[in-house]
């Protein structure tokens, strides 16, 4: 308990100091994030009846800009608390050579965990719903169909096939832009690739939601669903203890799963995003440190693992095969595996570290999602729906975001720097003990 209290105190004091020093910059970035979100809702709701693709593009661009503001805040805090200085100089040279230390690259790396957070915890659904409500409020009628309905895969031909074709085109365009960003000095390709990645992920999320909804509705009308219902009724009538146990387990899961997801999964995903802001090579370095490799040897291993820069001369069959392999499976090494390593890093930073991060992040989450909004609504007093719809973003959402989000982002950056120090120190202690023995 003493170690846990000391770790919590170190995270709290580090967060408070960094937040206070960087308060003007953090507030400006957070205010820009809120402003972009509000303007994007207004514009997208105006054009949703004209073009669903234009509305989706505005929606995706707003999410990308929100992510950019989050990444900028994390970079700002990390530079202040010394997290970036923990990266060895040799590794920084490797990052610069492979464009792994550029802002556009960070956006591409962090889109996956960011949209996972937004999708898994209902933020995408809330934004889609609000977009529909904005369209009703501005145009006075529900013009046409909602954004979700415009991208429905029913019927499979031709709408479903067309959306699949768009996904393939987006994937090819995004990979081409990434290759152009790596082989040229024009960094705009990196931002365009991040936007294409955001649109690709949003379309996948919308298609998966539609598939789930269609499959569920279709299953309800099948004979198998009737059999399942009959089996449930038979268990209730003939095996009452088993039915009671099933109900108890189901009721327990409705309580346990939200608790586990908010207390453990949500901090781990945000921690993964904070880790990827440092670059995928830093995550790989921390993974090698955890395996007991010394920092110097870990950097050498990463440098050896990095393929040399292609001079562009050979056009052999092997070169073509390697190019196709990179096109199809490069995301595994570039984005998905580093994201999984970053999540694992939160759990392998030690039980005390995970507990301290979970407790502090959960407290901030409860303040931002439950306590402060409830308090702001009570302070403003009772009003009709039209008032809350028009003024809640400014008088409720904005104050809460300005108070909570910069603190939470600062905590995550401070926690990642602390985690890097812990895994580095553990690795060095293990190496020293082995040398002494």
Coordinates of C-alpha atoms in Angstrom, one line a residue:
X1 CA 0.0 0.0 0.0
X2 CA 2.9 2.4 0.7
X3 CA 4.3 1.7 -2.8
X4 CA 0.9 2.2 -4.3
X5 CA 0.4 5.5 -2.5
X6 CA 3.8 6.7 -3.5
X7 CA 3.2 5.8 -7.2
X8 CA -0.2 7.5 -7.1
X9 CA 1.4 10.6 -5.5
X10 CA 4.1 10.6 -8.2
X11 CA 1.6 10.5 -11.0
X12 CA -0.7 13.1 -9.4
X13 CA 2.1 15.6 -8.7
X14 CA 3.7 15.0 -12.2
X15 CA 0.3 15.5 -13.8
X16 CA -0.5 18.7 -11.8
X17 CA 2.9 20.3 -12.5
X18 CA 2.8 19.6 -16.2
X19 CA -0.8 20.7 -16.5
X20 CA -0.1 23.9 -14.7
X21 CA 2.9 24.8 -16.7
X22 CA 1.3 23.9 -20.0
X23 CA -2.2 25.2 -19.1
X24 CA -2.4 27.9 -21.8
X25 CA -1.3 25.6 -24.7
X26 CA -3.5 22.8 -23.5
X27 CA -6.6 25.0 -23.2
X28 CA -6.1 26.5 -26.7
X29 CA -5.8 23.1 -28.2
X30 CA -8.8 21.8 -26.4
X31 CA -10.8 24.8 -27.3
X32 CA -9.9 24.3 -31.0
X33 CA -10.9 20.7 -30.7
X34 CA -14.3 21.7 -29.4
X35 CA -14.7 24.4 -32.0
X36 CA -13.9 22.0 -34.9
X37 CA -16.3 19.4 -33.6
X38 CA -19.2 22.0 -33.4
X39 CA -18.5 23.5 -36.8
X40 CA -18.3 20.1 -38.4
X41 CA -21.7 19.1 -37.0
X42 CA -23.2 22.2 -38.3
X43 CA -21.7 21.9 -41.8
X44 CA -22.3 18.1 -42.1
X45 CA -25.9 18.5 -41.1
X46 CA -26.4 21.0 -43.8
X47 CA -25.0 18.8 -46.6
X48 CA -26.2 15.4 -45.4
X49 CA -29.2 15.7 -47.7
X50 CA -27.1 16.8 -50.6
X51 CA -24.4 14.2 -50.4
X52 CA -23.9 11.5 -47.9
X53 CA -20.3 11.1 -49.0
X54 CA -19.6 14.8 -48.4
X55 CA -21.2 14.6 -44.9
X56 CA -19.1 11.5 -44.1
X57 CA -16.0 13.2 -45.3
X58 CA -16.6 16.2 -43.1
X59 CA -17.4 13.8 -40.2
X60 CA -14.2 11.9 -40.8
X61 CA -12.1 15.0 -41.1
X62 CA -13.5 16.3 -37.8
X63 CA -12.5 13.1 -36.1
X64 CA -9.1 13.3 -37.6
X65 CA -8.7 16.9 -36.4
X66 CA -9.9 15.9 -32.9
X67 CA -7.2 13.1 -32.9
X68 CA -4.6 15.7 -34.1
X69 CA -5.4 17.9 -31.1
X70 CA -5.1 15.0 -28.7
X71 CA -1.8 13.9 -30.3
X72 CA -0.5 17.5 -30.1
X73 CA -1.4 17.7 -26.4
X74 CA 0.3 14.4 -25.7
X75 CA 3.4 15.4 -27.6
X76 CA 3.5 18.7 -25.7
X77 CA 3.2 17.0 -22.3
X78 CA 5.7 14.3 -23.2
X79 CA 8.3 16.8 -24.3
X80 CA 7.8 18.6 -21.0
X81 CA 8.0 15.7 -18.6
X82 CA 11.0 14.1 -20.4
X83 CA 9.3 11.1 -22.0
X84 CA 10.8 11.9 -25.3
X85 CA 14.3 12.2 -23.7
X86 CA 14.0 8.6 -22.6
X87 CA 14.4 7.5 -26.2
X88 CA 18.0 6.7 -27.0
X89 CA 19.7 8.9 -29.6
X90 CA 20.4 5.9 -31.9
X91 CA 16.7 5.1 -32.0
X92 CA 15.7 8.7 -32.7
X93 CA 18.0 8.5 -35.8
X94 CA 16.2 5.4 -36.9
X95 CA 12.8 7.1 -36.4
X96 CA 13.9 10.1 -38.5
X97 CA 15.2 7.8 -41.3
X98 CA 12.0 5.9 -41.6
X99 CA 9.7 8.9 -41.0
X100 CA 8.5 7.3 -37.7
X101 CA 8.9 10.6 -35.9
X102 CA 6.6 12.8 -38.0
X103 CA 3.2 14.1 -37.1
X104 CA 1.4 12.6 -40.0
X105 CA 2.9 9.2 -39.1
X106 CA 1.6 9.6 -35.6
X107 CA -1.9 10.3 -36.9
X108 CA -1.8 7.1 -39.0
X109 CA -0.5 5.0 -36.0
X110 CA -3.1 6.3 -33.5
X111 CA -6.3 6.1 -35.6
X112 CA -6.8 2.5 -34.8
X113 CA -6.9 2.7 -31.0
X114 CA -8.6 6.1 -31.2
X115 CA -11.5 4.7 -33.3
X116 CA -11.6 1.6 -31.1
X117 CA -12.2 3.8 -28.1
X118 CA -14.8 5.8 -29.9
X119 CA -16.5 2.7 -31.4
X120 CA -16.4 0.4 -28.3
X121 CA -17.6 3.1 -25.8
X122 CA -20.4 4.5 -28.0
X123 CA -18.8 7.8 -29.0
X124 CA -19.3 7.0 -32.7
X125 CA -23.0 6.2 -32.1
X126 CA -23.5 9.4 -30.1
X127 CA -21.9 11.5 -32.8
X128 CA -24.0 9.8 -35.5
X129 CA -27.1 10.3 -33.5
X130 CA -26.3 14.0 -32.9
X131 CA -25.6 14.5 -36.6
X132 CA -29.1 13.3 -37.3
X133 CA -30.5 15.6 -34.6
X134 CA -28.5 18.5 -36.0
X135 CA -30.0 17.9 -39.4
X136 CA -33.5 17.9 -38.0
X137 CA -32.9 21.1 -35.9
X138 CA -31.3 23.1 -38.8
X139 CA -33.5 21.9 -41.7
X140 CA -36.7 21.5 -39.5
X141 CA -37.5 18.2 -41.2
X142 CA -35.7 14.9 -41.5
X143 CA -34.5 15.5 -45.0
X144 CA -34.1 12.1 -46.8
X145 CA -32.4 9.5 -44.8
X146 CA -29.8 9.4 -42.0
X147 CA -26.1 9.0 -42.7
X148 CA -26.2 5.4 -41.4
X149 CA -29.1 4.6 -43.8
X150 CA -27.3 6.2 -46.7
X151 CA -24.4 3.7 -46.2
X152 CA -26.6 0.7 -45.7
X153 CA -25.4 -2.5 -47.4
X154 CA -29.0 -3.6 -48.2
X155 CA -29.4 -4.6 -50.9
X156 CA -26.1 -6.4 -51.3
X157 CA -26.2 -5.7 -55.0
X158 CA -25.4 -3.0 -56.0
X159 CA -25.1 -1.0 -52.7
X160 CA -23.1 -3.6 -50.8
X161 CA -20.8 -4.4 -53.7
X162 CA -20.2 -0.7 -54.3
X163 CA -19.3 -0.1 -50.6
X164 CA -16.9 -3.0 -50.8
X165 CA -15.3 -1.5 -53.9
X166 CA -14.9 1.8 -52.2
X167 CA -13.2 0.1 -49.2
X168 CA -10.7 -1.6 -51.6
X169 CA -10.0 1.7 -53.4
X170 CA -9.5 3.6 -50.0
X171 CA -7.1 0.8 -48.9
X172 CA -5.1 1.1 -52.2
X173 CA -5.1 4.9 -52.1
X174 CA -4.0 5.0 -48.5
X175 CA -1.1 2.5 -49.0
X176 CA 0.0 4.5 -52.1
X177 CA 0.0 7.7 -50.1
X178 CA 2.0 6.1 -47.3
X179 CA 4.6 4.8 -49.9
X180 CA 4.8 8.3 -51.4
X181 CA 5.3 9.8 -47.9
X182 CA 8.1 7.4 -47.2
X183 CA 9.9 8.0 -50.6
X184 CA 9.5 11.8 -50.9
X185 CA 10.1 14.8 -48.8
X186 CA 6.5 16.2 -49.2
X187 CA 4.9 15.5 -45.8
X188 CA 1.4 16.3 -47.1
X189 CA 1.2 12.7 -48.3
X190 CA 1.2 11.6 -44.6
X191 CA -1.8 13.7 -43.7
X192 CA -3.7 12.5 -46.8
X193 CA -2.9 8.9 -45.9
X194 CA -4.2 9.5 -42.3
X195 CA -7.5 10.9 -43.7
X196 CA -7.9 7.9 -46.1
X197 CA -7.2 5.6 -43.1
X198 CA -9.8 7.4 -41.0
X199 CA -12.4 7.1 -43.8
X200 CA -11.5 3.5 -44.3
X201 CA -12.0 2.7 -40.6
X202 CA -15.3 4.7 -40.4
X203 CA -16.7 2.8 -43.3
X204 CA -15.7 -0.6 -41.8
X205 CA -17.4 0.4 -38.5
X206 CA -20.6 1.4 -40.2
X207 CA -20.7 -1.7 -42.4
X208 CA -20.0 -4.0 -39.4
X209 CA -22.8 -2.3 -37.4
X210 CA -25.2 -2.7 -40.3
X211 CA -24.1 -6.4 -40.7
X212 CA -24.7 -7.0 -37.0
X213 CA -28.1 -5.3 -37.1
X214 CA -29.2 -7.1 -40.3
X215 CA -28.0 -10.5 -39.0
X216 CA -29.8 -10.1 -35.6
X217 CA -33.1 -9.1 -37.3
X218 CA -32.8 -12.0 -39.7
X219 CA -32.0 -14.5 -37.0
X220 CA -35.1 -13.5 -35.0
X221 CA -37.3 -14.8 -37.8
X222 CA -35.6 -18.1 -38.3
X223 CA -36.6 -21.5 -37.0
X224 CA -33.3 -21.8 -35.0
X225 CA -34.4 -18.7 -33.0
X226 CA -37.7 -20.4 -32.2
X227 CA -35.7 -23.5 -31.1
X228 CA -33.5 -21.4 -28.8
X229 CA -36.6 -19.8 -27.3
X230 CA -38.2 -23.2 -26.8
X231 CA -35.0 -24.5 -25.1
X232 CA -35.0 -21.5 -22.8
X233 CA -38.7 -22.1 -21.8
X234 CA -38.0 -25.8 -21.2
X235 CA -35.1 -24.9 -18.9
X236 CA -37.2 -22.4 -17.0
X237 CA -40.0 -24.9 -16.5
X238 CA -38.0 -28.1 -15.8
X239 CA -34.6 -26.9 -14.5
X240 CA -35.4 -23.9 -12.3
X241 CA -32.0 -23.8 -10.5
X242 CA -30.1 -23.8 -13.8
X243 CA -32.4 -21.0 -15.1
X244 CA -31.8 -19.0 -11.9
X245 CA -28.0 -19.5 -12.2
X246 CA -28.1 -18.3 -15.9
X247 CA -30.1 -15.2 -14.9
X248 CA -27.7 -14.5 -12.0
X249 CA -24.7 -14.8 -14.4
X250 CA -26.3 -12.6 -17.0
X251 CA -27.2 -10.0 -14.3
X252 CA -23.7 -10.2 -13.0
X253 CA -22.2 -9.6 -16.4
X254 CA -24.3 -6.5 -16.9
X255 CA -22.5 -5.1 -13.8
X256 CA -19.1 -6.6 -14.2
X257 CA -18.4 -6.0 -17.9
X258 CA -19.1 -2.2 -17.7
X259 CA -16.9 -2.0 -14.6
X260 CA -14.1 -4.0 -16.2
X261 CA -14.3 -2.1 -19.5
X262 CA -14.3 1.4 -17.9
X263 CA -11.7 0.6 -15.2
X264 CA -9.3 -1.6 -17.1
X265 CA -9.9 -1.6 -20.9
X266 CA -10.5 2.2 -21.3
X267 CA -7.3 3.3 -19.6
X268 CA -5.3 0.6 -21.4
X269 CA -6.6 1.8 -24.8
X270 CA -5.9 5.4 -24.0
X271 CA -2.5 4.4 -22.7
X272 CA -1.8 2.6 -26.0
X273 CA -2.6 5.8 -27.9
X274 CA -0.2 7.7 -25.6
X275 CA 2.4 5.1 -26.3
X276 CA 2.0 5.2 -30.1
X277 CA 2.4 9.0 -30.0
X278 CA 6.1 8.2 -29.2
X279 CA 6.3 6.0 -32.3
X280 CA 6.1 2.3 -33.0
X281 CA 9.8 1.9 -32.5
X282 CA 9.6 3.2 -29.0
X283 CA 6.9 0.6 -28.2
X284 CA 9.1 -2.2 -29.7
X285 CA 12.0 -0.8 -27.6
X286 CA 9.9 -1.1 -24.4
X287 CA 8.9 -4.6 -25.4
X288 CA 12.5 -5.6 -25.7
X289 CA 13.3 -4.0 -22.3
X290 CA 10.6 -6.1 -20.7
X291 CA 12.2 -9.2 -22.1
X292 CA 15.3 -8.4 -20.1
X293 CA 17.4 -6.9 -22.9
X294 CA 19.5 -3.9 -22.0
X295 CA 18.7 -0.5 -23.5
X296 CA 21.8 -0.5 -25.7
X297 CA 21.3 -4.0 -27.0
X298 CA 17.6 -3.3 -27.6
X299 CA 18.4 -0.3 -29.8
X300 CA 20.9 -2.4 -31.7
X301 CA 18.3 -5.1 -32.2
X302 CA 15.8 -2.5 -33.5
X303 CA 18.4 -1.0 -35.9
X304 CA 19.3 -4.5 -37.3
X305 CA 15.6 -5.3 -37.6
X306 CA 15.0 -2.2 -39.7
X307 CA 15.4 -2.9 -43.4
X308 CA 17.8 -0.7 -45.4
X309 CA 16.3 2.1 -47.5
X310 CA 15.6 0.8 -51.1
X311 CA 17.7 2.5 -53.7
X312 CA 15.0 1.8 -56.3
X313 CA 17.1 0.0 -58.8
X314 CA 16.0 -3.6 -58.8
X315 CA 12.8 -4.8 -60.5
X316 CA 13.2 -8.5 -59.9
X317 CA 10.4 -10.9 -59.1
X318 CA 11.6 -10.9 -55.4
X319 CA 11.3 -7.1 -55.4
X320 CA 7.7 -7.4 -56.7
X321 CA 6.8 -10.1 -54.2
X322 CA 8.2 -8.0 -51.3
X323 CA 6.3 -4.9 -52.5
X324 CA 3.0 -6.8 -52.7
X325 CA 3.7 -8.3 -49.2
X326 CA 4.3 -4.8 -47.8
X327 CA 1.2 -3.5 -49.5
X328 CA -1.1 -6.2 -48.1
X329 CA 0.5 -7.0 -44.7
X330 CA 2.5 -3.9 -43.9
X331 CA -0.2 -2.7 -41.5
X332 CA 0.4 -5.6 -39.2
X333 CA 3.9 -4.5 -38.4
X334 CA 3.3 -0.7 -38.7
X335 CA 0.0 -0.3 -36.8
X336 CA -1.8 -3.4 -35.4
X337 CA 1.1 -5.2 -33.7
X338 CA 2.5 -1.9 -32.1
X339 CA -1.0 -1.1 -30.9
X340 CA -1.3 -4.5 -29.3
X341 CA 2.2 -4.1 -27.8
X342 CA 1.2 -0.8 -26.3
X343 CA -1.9 -2.2 -24.7
X344 CA 0.2 -5.1 -23.3
X345 CA 2.7 -2.6 -22.0
X346 CA 0.0 -1.1 -19.7
X347 CA -0.7 -4.5 -18.2
X348 CA 3.0 -5.5 -18.0
X349 CA 4.1 -2.2 -16.4
X350 CA 3.3 -3.8 -13.0
X351 CA 0.2 -4.4 -11.0
X352 CA 0.8 -1.3 -8.9
X353 CA 1.3 0.9 -12.0
X354 CA -1.9 -0.5 -13.7
X355 CA -3.9 -0.1 -10.5
X356 CA -2.7 3.5 -10.0
X357 CA -3.4 4.4 -13.6
X358 CA -6.8 2.7 -13.5
X359 CA -7.9 4.5 -10.3
X360 CA -6.8 8.0 -11.4
X361 CA -8.2 7.6 -14.9
X362 CA -11.5 6.2 -13.7
X363 CA -11.9 9.1 -11.3
X364 CA -11.4 11.6 -14.1
X365 CA -13.8 9.6 -16.3
X366 CA -16.5 9.7 -13.7
X367 CA -15.9 13.4 -13.2
X368 CA -16.2 14.1 -16.9
X369 CA -19.0 11.8 -17.8
X370 CA -21.3 11.8 -14.7
X371 CA -20.5 14.3 -11.9
X372 CA -19.6 17.5 -13.6
X373 CA -22.4 17.3 -16.4
X374 CA -24.9 16.5 -13.6
X375 CA -23.7 19.5 -11.6
X376 CA -23.7 21.9 -14.7
X377 CA -27.3 20.8 -15.5
X378 CA -28.4 21.5 -11.9
X379 CA -26.7 24.9 -11.9
X380 CA -28.4 26.0 -15.1
X381 CA -31.8 24.9 -13.9
X382 CA -34.7 23.3 -15.7
X383 CA -35.2 24.0 -19.4
X384 CA -37.0 22.5 -22.3
X385 CA -35.3 20.2 -24.8
X386 CA -34.8 23.0 -27.4
X387 CA -32.7 24.9 -24.9
X388 CA -30.5 21.9 -24.0
X389 CA -30.1 21.0 -27.7
X390 CA -28.9 24.4 -28.7
X391 CA -26.9 25.5 -25.6
X392 CA -25.7 22.3 -23.9
X393 CA -22.5 22.1 -26.1
X394 CA -21.4 25.5 -24.9
X395 CA -22.6 25.6 -21.3
X396 CA -22.2 21.9 -20.4
X397 CA -19.8 20.1 -22.8
X398 CA -17.3 22.9 -23.2
X399 CA -16.6 23.6 -19.5
X400 CA -16.4 19.9 -18.7
X401 CA -14.0 19.3 -21.6
X402 CA -11.8 22.2 -20.7
X403 CA -11.6 21.0 -17.1
X404 CA -11.2 17.3 -17.6
X405 CA -9.7 16.5 -21.0
X406 CA -6.3 18.3 -20.6
X407 CA -5.9 16.8 -17.2
X408 CA -6.6 13.3 -18.5
X409 CA -4.3 13.6 -21.5
X410 CA -1.6 15.0 -19.2
X411 CA -2.0 12.0 -16.9
X412 CA -1.7 9.5 -19.8
X413 CA 1.5 11.2 -21.1
X414 CA 3.0 11.3 -17.6
X415 CA 2.0 7.7 -17.0
X416 CA 3.7 6.5 -20.2
X417 CA 6.9 8.3 -19.3
X418 CA 6.8 6.7 -15.9
X419 CA 6.1 3.3 -17.4
X420 CA 9.1 3.7 -19.7
X421 CA 11.3 4.5 -16.8
X422 CA 10.0 1.5 -14.8
X423 CA 10.6 -1.0 -17.6
X424 CA 14.1 0.5 -18.3
X425 CA 15.1 0.4 -14.7
X426 CA 13.9 -3.2 -14.2
X427 CA 15.9 -4.3 -17.3
X428 CA 19.0 -2.5 -16.0
X429 CA 18.6 -4.0 -12.6
X430 CA 18.3 -7.5 -14.0
X431 CA 21.3 -7.0 -16.2
X432 CA 23.3 -5.7 -13.2
X433 CA 22.3 -8.7 -11.1
X434 CA 23.3 -11.1 -13.8
X435 CA 26.7 -9.4 -14.2
X436 CA 27.3 -9.5 -10.4
X437 CA 26.3 -13.2 -10.2

